[in-house]
XYZ file of C-alpha atoms in Angstrom:
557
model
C 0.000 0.000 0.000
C 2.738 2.263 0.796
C 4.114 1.444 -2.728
C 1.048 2.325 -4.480
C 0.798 5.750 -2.455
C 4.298 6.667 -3.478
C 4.357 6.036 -7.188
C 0.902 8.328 -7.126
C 2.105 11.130 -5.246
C 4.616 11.154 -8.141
C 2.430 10.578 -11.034
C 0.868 13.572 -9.623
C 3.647 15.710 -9.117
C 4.560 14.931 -12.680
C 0.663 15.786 -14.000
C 1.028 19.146 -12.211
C 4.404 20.185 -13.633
C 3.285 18.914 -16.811
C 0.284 21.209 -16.880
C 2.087 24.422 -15.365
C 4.857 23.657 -17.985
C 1.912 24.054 -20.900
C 0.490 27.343 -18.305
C 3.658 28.527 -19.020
C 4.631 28.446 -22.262
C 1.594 27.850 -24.106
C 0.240 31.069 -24.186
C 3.679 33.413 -24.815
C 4.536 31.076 -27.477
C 1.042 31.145 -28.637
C 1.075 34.902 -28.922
C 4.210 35.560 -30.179
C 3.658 32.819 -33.174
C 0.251 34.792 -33.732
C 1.915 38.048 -33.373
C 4.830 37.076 -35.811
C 2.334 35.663 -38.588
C 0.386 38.982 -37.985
C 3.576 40.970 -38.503
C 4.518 38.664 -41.637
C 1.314 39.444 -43.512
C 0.938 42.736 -42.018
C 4.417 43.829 -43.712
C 3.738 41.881 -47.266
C 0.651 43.418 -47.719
C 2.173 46.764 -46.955
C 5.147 46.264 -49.351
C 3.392 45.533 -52.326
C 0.411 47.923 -51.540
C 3.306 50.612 -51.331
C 4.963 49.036 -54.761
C 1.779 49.368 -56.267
C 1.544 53.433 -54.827
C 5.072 54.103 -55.950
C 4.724 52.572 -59.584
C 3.269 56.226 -61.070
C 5.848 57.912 -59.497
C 8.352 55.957 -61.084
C 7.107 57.231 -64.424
C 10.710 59.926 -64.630
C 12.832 57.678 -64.427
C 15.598 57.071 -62.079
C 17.480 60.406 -62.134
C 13.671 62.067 -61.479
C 13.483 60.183 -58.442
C 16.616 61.115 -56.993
C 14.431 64.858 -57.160
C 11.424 63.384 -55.786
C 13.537 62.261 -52.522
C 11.656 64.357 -50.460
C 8.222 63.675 -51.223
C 9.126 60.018 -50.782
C 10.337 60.084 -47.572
C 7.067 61.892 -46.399
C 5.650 58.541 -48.112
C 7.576 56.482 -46.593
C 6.921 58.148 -43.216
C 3.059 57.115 -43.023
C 2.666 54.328 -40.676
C -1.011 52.250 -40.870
C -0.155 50.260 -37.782
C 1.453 52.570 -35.035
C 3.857 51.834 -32.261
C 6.113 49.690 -33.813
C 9.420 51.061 -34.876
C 10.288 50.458 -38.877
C 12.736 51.380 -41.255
C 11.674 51.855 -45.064
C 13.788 52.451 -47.480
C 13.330 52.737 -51.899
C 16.397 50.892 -53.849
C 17.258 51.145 -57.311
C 18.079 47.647 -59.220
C 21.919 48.516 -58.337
C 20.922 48.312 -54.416
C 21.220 52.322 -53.933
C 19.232 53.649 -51.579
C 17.083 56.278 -53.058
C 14.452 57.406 -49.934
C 15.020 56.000 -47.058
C 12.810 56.942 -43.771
C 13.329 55.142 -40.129
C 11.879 55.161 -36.786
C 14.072 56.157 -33.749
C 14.916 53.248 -31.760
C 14.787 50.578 -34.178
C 16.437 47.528 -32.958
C 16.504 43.862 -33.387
C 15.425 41.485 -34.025
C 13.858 42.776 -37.637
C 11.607 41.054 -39.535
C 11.829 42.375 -43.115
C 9.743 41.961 -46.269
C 10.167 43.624 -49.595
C 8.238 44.084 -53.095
C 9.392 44.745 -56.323
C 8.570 48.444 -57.857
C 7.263 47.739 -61.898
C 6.962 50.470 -64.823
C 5.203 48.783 -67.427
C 5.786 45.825 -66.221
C 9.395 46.409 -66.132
C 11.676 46.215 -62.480
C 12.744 49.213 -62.297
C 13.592 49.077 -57.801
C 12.286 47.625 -54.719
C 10.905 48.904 -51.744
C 11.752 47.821 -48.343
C 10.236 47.613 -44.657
C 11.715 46.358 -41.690
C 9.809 46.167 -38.674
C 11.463 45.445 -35.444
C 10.005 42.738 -32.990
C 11.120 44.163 -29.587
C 7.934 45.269 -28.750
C 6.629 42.126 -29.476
C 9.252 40.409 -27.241
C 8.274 42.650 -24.588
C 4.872 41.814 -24.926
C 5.664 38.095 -24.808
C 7.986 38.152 -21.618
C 5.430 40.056 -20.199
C 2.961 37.298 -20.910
C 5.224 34.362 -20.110
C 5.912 36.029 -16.523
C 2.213 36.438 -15.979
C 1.667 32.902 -17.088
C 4.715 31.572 -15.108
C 3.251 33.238 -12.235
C -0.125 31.066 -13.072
C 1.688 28.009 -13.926
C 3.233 27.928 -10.838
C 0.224 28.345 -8.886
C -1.712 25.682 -11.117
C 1.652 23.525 -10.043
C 0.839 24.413 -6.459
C -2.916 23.738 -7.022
C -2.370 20.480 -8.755
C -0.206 19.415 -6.247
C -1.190 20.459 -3.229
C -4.801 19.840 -3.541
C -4.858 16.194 -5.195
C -2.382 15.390 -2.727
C -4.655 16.128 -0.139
C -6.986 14.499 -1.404
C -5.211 11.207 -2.166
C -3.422 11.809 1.833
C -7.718 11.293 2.437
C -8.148 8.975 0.421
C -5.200 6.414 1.305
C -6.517 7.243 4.987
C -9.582 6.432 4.609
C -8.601 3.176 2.424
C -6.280 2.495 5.239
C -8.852 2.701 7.390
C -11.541 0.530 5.366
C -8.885 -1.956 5.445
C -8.595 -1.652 8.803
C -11.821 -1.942 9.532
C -12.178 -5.270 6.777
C -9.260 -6.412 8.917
C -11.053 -6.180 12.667
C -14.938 -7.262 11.206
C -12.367 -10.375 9.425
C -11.096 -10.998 13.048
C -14.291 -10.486 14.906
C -16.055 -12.772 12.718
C -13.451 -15.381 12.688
C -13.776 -14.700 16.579
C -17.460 -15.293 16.510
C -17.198 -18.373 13.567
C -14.869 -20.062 16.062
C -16.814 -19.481 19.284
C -19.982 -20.708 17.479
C -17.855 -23.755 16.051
C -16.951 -24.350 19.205
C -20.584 -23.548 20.964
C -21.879 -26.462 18.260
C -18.679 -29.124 18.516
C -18.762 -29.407 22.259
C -21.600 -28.992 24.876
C -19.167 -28.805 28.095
C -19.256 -25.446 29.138
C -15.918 -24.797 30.602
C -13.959 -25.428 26.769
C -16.302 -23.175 25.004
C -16.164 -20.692 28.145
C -12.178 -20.785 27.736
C -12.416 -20.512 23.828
C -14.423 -17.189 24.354
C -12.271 -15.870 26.500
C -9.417 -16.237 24.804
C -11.120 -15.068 21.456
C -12.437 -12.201 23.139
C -8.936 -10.922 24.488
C -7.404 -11.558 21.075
C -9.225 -9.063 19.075
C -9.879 -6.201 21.399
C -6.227 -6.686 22.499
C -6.221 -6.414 26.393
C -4.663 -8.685 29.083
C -7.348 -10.338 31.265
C -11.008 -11.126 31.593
C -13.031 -13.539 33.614
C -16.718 -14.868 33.215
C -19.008 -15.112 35.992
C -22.048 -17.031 36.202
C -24.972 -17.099 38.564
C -26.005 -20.482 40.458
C -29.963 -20.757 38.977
C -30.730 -22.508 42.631
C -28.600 -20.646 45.387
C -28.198 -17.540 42.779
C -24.488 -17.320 43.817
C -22.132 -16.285 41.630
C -18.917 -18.130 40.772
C -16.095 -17.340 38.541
C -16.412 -19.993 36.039
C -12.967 -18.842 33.512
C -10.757 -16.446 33.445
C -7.302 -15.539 31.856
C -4.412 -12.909 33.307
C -5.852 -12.782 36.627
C -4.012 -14.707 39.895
C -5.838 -16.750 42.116
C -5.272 -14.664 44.819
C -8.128 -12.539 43.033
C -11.006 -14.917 41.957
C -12.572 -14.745 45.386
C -12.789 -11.124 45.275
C -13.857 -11.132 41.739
C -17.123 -13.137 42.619
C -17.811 -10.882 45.495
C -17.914 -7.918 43.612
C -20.251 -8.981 41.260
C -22.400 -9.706 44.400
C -21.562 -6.642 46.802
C -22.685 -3.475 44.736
C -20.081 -3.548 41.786
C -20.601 -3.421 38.676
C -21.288 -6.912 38.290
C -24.210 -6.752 40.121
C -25.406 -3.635 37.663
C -25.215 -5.452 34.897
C -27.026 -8.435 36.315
C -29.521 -5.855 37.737
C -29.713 -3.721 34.549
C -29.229 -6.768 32.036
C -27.254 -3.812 30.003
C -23.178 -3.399 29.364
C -21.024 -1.355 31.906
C -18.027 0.313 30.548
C -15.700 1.965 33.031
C -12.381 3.496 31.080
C -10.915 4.425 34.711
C -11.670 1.957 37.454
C -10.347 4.342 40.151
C -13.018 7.160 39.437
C -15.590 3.723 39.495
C -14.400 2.256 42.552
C -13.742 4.134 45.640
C -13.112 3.489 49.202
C -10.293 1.120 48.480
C -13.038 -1.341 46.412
C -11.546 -1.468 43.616
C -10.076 -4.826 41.714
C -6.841 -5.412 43.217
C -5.848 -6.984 39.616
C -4.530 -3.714 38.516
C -7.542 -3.059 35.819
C -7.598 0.070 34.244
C -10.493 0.028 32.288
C -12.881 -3.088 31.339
C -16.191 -3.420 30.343
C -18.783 -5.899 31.404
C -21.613 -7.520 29.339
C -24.520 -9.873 30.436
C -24.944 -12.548 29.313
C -28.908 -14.264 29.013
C -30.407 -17.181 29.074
C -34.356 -17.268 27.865
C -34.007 -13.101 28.539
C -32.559 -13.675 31.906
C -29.458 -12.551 33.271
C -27.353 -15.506 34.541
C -23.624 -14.389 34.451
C -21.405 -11.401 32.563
C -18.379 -11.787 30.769
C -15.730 -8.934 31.860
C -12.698 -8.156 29.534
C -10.117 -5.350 30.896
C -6.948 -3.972 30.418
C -4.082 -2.749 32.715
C -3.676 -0.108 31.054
C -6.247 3.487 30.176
C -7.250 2.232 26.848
C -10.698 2.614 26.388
C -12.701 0.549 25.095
C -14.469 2.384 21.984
C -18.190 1.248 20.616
C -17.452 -0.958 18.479
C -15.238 -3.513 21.141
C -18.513 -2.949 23.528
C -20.483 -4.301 20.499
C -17.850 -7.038 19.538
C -17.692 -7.868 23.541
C -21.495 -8.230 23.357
C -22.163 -10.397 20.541
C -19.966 -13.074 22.222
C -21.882 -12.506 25.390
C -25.357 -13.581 23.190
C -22.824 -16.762 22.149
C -22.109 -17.409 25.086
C -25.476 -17.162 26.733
C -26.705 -20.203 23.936
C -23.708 -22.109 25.098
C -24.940 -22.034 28.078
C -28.569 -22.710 27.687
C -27.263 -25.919 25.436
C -24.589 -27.347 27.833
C -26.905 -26.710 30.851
C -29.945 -28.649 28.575
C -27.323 -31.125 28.037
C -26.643 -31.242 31.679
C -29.852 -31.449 32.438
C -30.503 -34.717 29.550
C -27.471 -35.990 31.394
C -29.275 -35.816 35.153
C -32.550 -37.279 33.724
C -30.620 -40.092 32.109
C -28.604 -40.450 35.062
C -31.509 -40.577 37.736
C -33.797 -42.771 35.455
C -30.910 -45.150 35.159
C -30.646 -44.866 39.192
C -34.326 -45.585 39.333
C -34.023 -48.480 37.025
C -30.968 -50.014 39.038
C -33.237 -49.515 42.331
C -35.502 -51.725 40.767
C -33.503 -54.410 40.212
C -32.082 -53.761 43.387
C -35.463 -54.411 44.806
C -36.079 -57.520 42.952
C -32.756 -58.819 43.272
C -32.977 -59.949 46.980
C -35.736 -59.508 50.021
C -32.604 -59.797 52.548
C -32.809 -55.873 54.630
C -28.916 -55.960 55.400
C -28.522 -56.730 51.722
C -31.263 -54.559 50.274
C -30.083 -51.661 52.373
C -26.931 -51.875 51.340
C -28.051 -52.572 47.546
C -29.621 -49.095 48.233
C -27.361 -47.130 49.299
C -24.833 -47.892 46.938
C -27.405 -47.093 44.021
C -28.401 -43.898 45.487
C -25.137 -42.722 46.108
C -24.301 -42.808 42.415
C -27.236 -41.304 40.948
C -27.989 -38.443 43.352
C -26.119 -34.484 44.345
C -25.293 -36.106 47.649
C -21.724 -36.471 49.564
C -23.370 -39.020 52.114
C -26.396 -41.034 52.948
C -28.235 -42.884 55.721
C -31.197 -44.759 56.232
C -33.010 -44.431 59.655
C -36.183 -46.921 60.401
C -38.879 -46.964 62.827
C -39.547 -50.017 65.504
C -42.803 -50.535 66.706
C -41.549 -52.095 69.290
C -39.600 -49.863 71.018
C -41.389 -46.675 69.689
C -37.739 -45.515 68.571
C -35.730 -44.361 65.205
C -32.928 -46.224 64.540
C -29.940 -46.134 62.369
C -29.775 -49.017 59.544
C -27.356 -48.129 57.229
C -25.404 -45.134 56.159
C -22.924 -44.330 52.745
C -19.412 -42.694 52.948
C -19.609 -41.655 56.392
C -17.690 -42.952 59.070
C -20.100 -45.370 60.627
C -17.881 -45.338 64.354
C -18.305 -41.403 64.348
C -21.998 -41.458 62.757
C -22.843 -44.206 65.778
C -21.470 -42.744 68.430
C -23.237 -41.682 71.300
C -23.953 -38.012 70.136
C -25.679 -40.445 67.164
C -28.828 -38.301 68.758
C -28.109 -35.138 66.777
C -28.360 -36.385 63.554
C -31.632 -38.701 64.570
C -33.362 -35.657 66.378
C -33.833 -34.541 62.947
C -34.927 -37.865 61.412
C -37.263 -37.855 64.270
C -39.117 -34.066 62.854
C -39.485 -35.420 59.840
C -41.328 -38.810 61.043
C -43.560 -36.107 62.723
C -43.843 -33.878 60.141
C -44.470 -36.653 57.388
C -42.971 -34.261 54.613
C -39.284 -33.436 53.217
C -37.296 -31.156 55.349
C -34.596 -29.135 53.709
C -31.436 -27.728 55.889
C -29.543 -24.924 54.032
C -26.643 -25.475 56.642
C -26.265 -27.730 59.564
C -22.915 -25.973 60.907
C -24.465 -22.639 61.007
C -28.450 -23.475 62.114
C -28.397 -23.837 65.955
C -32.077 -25.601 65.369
C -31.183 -28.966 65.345
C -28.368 -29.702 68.143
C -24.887 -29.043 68.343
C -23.343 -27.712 64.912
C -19.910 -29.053 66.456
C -20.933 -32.879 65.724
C -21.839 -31.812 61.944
C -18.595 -30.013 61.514
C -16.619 -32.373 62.755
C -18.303 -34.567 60.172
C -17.967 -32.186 57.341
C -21.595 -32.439 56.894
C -23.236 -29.042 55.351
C -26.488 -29.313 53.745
C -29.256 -31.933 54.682
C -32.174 -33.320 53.097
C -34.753 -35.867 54.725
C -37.452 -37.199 52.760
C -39.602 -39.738 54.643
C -40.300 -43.439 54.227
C -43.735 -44.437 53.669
C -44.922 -47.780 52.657
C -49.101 -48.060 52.389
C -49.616 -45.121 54.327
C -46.954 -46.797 57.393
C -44.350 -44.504 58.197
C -41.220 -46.726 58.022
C -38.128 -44.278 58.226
C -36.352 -41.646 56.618
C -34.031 -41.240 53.863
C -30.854 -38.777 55.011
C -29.036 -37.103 52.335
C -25.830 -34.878 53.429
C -23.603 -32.771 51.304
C -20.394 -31.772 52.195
C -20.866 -28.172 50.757
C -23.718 -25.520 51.241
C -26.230 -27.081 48.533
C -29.248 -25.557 47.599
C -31.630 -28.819 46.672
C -34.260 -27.556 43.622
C -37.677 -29.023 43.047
C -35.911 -31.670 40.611
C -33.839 -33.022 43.265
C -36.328 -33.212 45.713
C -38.841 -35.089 43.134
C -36.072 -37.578 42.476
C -35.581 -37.964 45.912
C -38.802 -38.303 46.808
C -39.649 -41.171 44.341
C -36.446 -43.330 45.117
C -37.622 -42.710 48.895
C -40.909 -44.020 47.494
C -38.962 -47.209 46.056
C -37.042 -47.550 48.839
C -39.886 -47.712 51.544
C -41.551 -50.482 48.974
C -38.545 -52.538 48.632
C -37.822 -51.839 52.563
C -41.567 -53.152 53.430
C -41.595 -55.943 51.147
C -38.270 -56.949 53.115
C -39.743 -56.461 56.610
C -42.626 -58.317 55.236
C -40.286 -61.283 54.031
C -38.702 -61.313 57.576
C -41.954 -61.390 59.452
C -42.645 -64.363 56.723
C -39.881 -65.922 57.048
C -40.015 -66.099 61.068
C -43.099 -67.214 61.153
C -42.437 -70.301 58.322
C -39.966 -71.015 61.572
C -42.688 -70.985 63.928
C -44.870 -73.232 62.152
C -41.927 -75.174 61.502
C -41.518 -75.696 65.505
C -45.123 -75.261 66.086
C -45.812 -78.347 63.723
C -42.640 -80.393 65.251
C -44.441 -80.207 68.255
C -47.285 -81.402 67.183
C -45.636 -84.428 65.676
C -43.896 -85.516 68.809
C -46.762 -85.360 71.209
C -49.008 -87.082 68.213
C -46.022 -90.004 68.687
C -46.517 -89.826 72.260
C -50.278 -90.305 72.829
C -49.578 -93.169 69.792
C -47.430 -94.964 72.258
C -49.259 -94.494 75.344
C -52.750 -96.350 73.487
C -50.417 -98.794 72.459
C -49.404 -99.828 75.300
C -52.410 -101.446 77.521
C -53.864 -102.776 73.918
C -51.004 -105.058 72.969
C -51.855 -106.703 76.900
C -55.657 -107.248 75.710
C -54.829 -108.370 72.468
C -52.363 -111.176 73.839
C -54.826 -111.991 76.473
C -57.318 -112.364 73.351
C -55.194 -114.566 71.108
C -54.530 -117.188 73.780
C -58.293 -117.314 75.030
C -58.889 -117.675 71.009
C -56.428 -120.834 70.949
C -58.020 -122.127 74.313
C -54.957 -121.803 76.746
């Protein structure tokens, strides 16, 4: 490009000289060409108009002439054309000057034309003019300054001004290209994002690839993406890039606490701050060193759930178009979102429905409690947002809960004798006959000492009861070992493997009270059988006496 400019700013220099070189010249030449033909035709036609004047005069002869030199020199002395000088002069055929009349101040250059004076046809002299050109010179200097004077400032004109105007011109191609260049980037930006949006459906690579994208074309050094929890609306630094560790804590709290996070969350519209320090007082501001950023939403369904934050330690500011570049990949990454979290979500359902299908066989694998429990536990564990679970049943007998089972929790520490904090709660929600939800056992002094859950690392509790036919059976404990928010979905799923769990926990309580009393009908029926043997051998006894007594009275002994 800077070739091209170059060899046009000379063309043009070249086209300007060319056309004060013509400014110049043109015209003097012009004029003195026209004024030299004028002259030329001016002084024929005056020589042999004079020649033709003369001819009668030359009637006496020669020698008369030479008497006549006065009168001719008063002819020769009329001028038709004033102002320039001339010298005219009458010669015989031997070259003698016979009249001869001149101007004062007659200088070269001459220009000179003659015609032959005729007496019956006869040459009998010539007459002569000579007219100088000086004047005509004069004239034409004057008229080449003048037009030198123009030439130069048509030079200047055709220089200076197309010059300008190509100086505007390769700026504003320069910055058309420029501008081809950054939409070329941006929407290889954007083309890659979306590639990446449609080849992958785990948010954290097309989160990164954003990022990254994002900081390449607008040029600064760090940026971060925050999203907000849709249960506990918390909100978590999900990627970032040029920021230390040491800062992602208090990056998440200032899009919580007042910043400008939370605007744009609030306001679902971009912030753009060019000086942090005139945005953040009081010592509040990012201690990443950010000079300027700006901050986009980014929506899911219309809804603010996160903003993507690109800044810069350094004062550039961000100008319109980055905002608008910055915001189109917030709309990208907003359907990211919605598909990986749909995807997440396919994921869950897949995952809980194969949970629910493994109950199932769990429950029809075996009626054995210890082995169904256990079954049960295992299955749950897998499928559901839970760090441990336990199993806590009712007996009739002694009107009491009791602990049956448990999952990744240490079974010495969950049985020990402060065992009574964790079944106080199973115990409400026998009462209560409905879930119960605990945001955070360490914190909530409602349900016994915090101490025993935090030496547990137990955070967040869910109990969803046991009910087989309208019997309340138990309760199904789940524990997370981080504060967990559990949605309507979770609870739903819970609910229904409680709901499988209480059948296959009945049917096994029902197989037990079977099975003990197939061993009481077992002794019941033993005893039965011996005392039938008994009374057997008691008849038998006295009759074999009779009998004998019979035979021999038959045989007459």
């Amino acid at each position: 490009m800077h070739h091209i400019n170059d060899r046009l700013a000379r063309i043009l220099v070249w086209i300007a000289g060319v056309v004060a070189t013509v400014i110049t010249f043109a015209a003097p030449t012009g004029y003195f060409l026209l004024e030299l033909q004028n002259h030329r035709g001016s002084l024929e036609s005056e020589a042999d108009l004079n020649a033709r004047l003369l001819a009668p005069a030359m009637t006496i002869g020669p020698e008369g002439v030479r008497f006549e030199k006065t009168r001719l020199e008063e002819f020769l002395a009329r001028r038709p054309r004033p102002g320039y000088a001339e010298a005219r002069r009458i010669l015989d055929l031997e070259n003698r000057v016979i009249a001869e009349r001149a101007d004062p101040l007659v200088e070269s250059p001459m220009l000179t034309r003659s015609a032959d004076l005729r007496y019956s046809g006869v040459k009998i002299g010539r007459i002569e003019i000579a007219r100088s050109l000086r004047l005509a010179l004069i004239r034409t200097a004057s008229i080449a300054l003048l037009r030198a004077l123009l030439g130069w400032l048509t030079f200047l004109v055709f220089k200076v001004i197309p010059m300008r105007a190509l100086r505007r011109v390769v700026a504003e191609n320069a910055r058309l290209l420029e501008n081809a260049r950054r939409n070329a980037r941006e929407q290889g930006a954007l083309n890659a994002i979306a590639a990446a949006t449609a080849r992958s459906l785990h948010l954290d690579a097309v989160l990164g690839i954003a990022l990254d994208k994002a900081l390449e074309v607008t040029g600064r050094d760090r940026g971060y993406i925050c999203l907000k929890d849709p249960n506990s609306g918390r909100i978590s630094v999900a990627a970032h890039r040029g920021i230390g560790a040491e800062h992602i804590d208090s990056l998440s709290r200032f899009g919580i606490r007042g910043g400008s996070g939370a605007a744009v969350l609030e306001s679902d519209k971009a912030v753009v701050s060019n000086d942090t320090r005139k945005q953040y007082r009081g010592g509040e501001a990012p201690r990443d060193g950010s000079r300027a950023l700006v901050q986009v939403p980014l929506k899911s369904k219309g809804l603010a759930i996160g903003f993507l934050t690109v800044a810069t330690s350094t004062s550039i500011p961000f100008q319109p178009r980055e905002v608008q570049f910055v915001e189109a990949i917030g709309n990208i990454i907003g359907v990211a979102i919605d598909n990986a979290r749909l995807f997440s979500a396919t994921e869950q359902n897949l995952k809980r429905m194969q949970t629910l299908l493994e109950i199932d066989q769990a429950i029809a694998s075996t009626l054995d409690r210890g082995t169904l429990l256990s079954l049960l536990l295992e299955k749950i564990s897998r499928g559901l947002p839970s760090s441990a679970i336990s199993v806590e049943l009712f007996d009739p007998e002694t009107g009491r809960v009791q602990r049956v089972g448990c999952c990744n929790l240490d079974e010495a520490e969950w049985n020990s004798p402060n065992e009574r904090q964790g079944l106080r709660i199973a115990n409400f929600v026998l009462r209560q006959k409905a879930p119960l939800k605990i945001g955070n056992l360490q914190t909530d002094r409602n349900w016994g000492d915090a101490e025993y859950f935090r030496k547990l690392g137990l955070v967040s509790y869910m109990g969803i009861p046991l009910i087989g036919k309208g019997e309340m059976l138990g309760v199904l404990s789940t524990y997370t070992k981080y504060e967990h928010e559990f949605n309507d979905e979770e609870i739903k799923l819970l609910s229904m493997v409680a709901s499988q769990a209480a059948m296959a926990i009945q049917n096994a309580q029902l197989y037990e009270q079977t099975k003990t009393q197939a061993t009481e009908l077992d002794k019941a029926n033993k005893l039965q059988a011996d005392f039938t043997a008994m009374i057997a051998h008691d008849l038998r006894s006295p009759l074999t006496g009779i009998m004998g007594a019979a035979e021999m009275m038959d045989a007459g002994l």
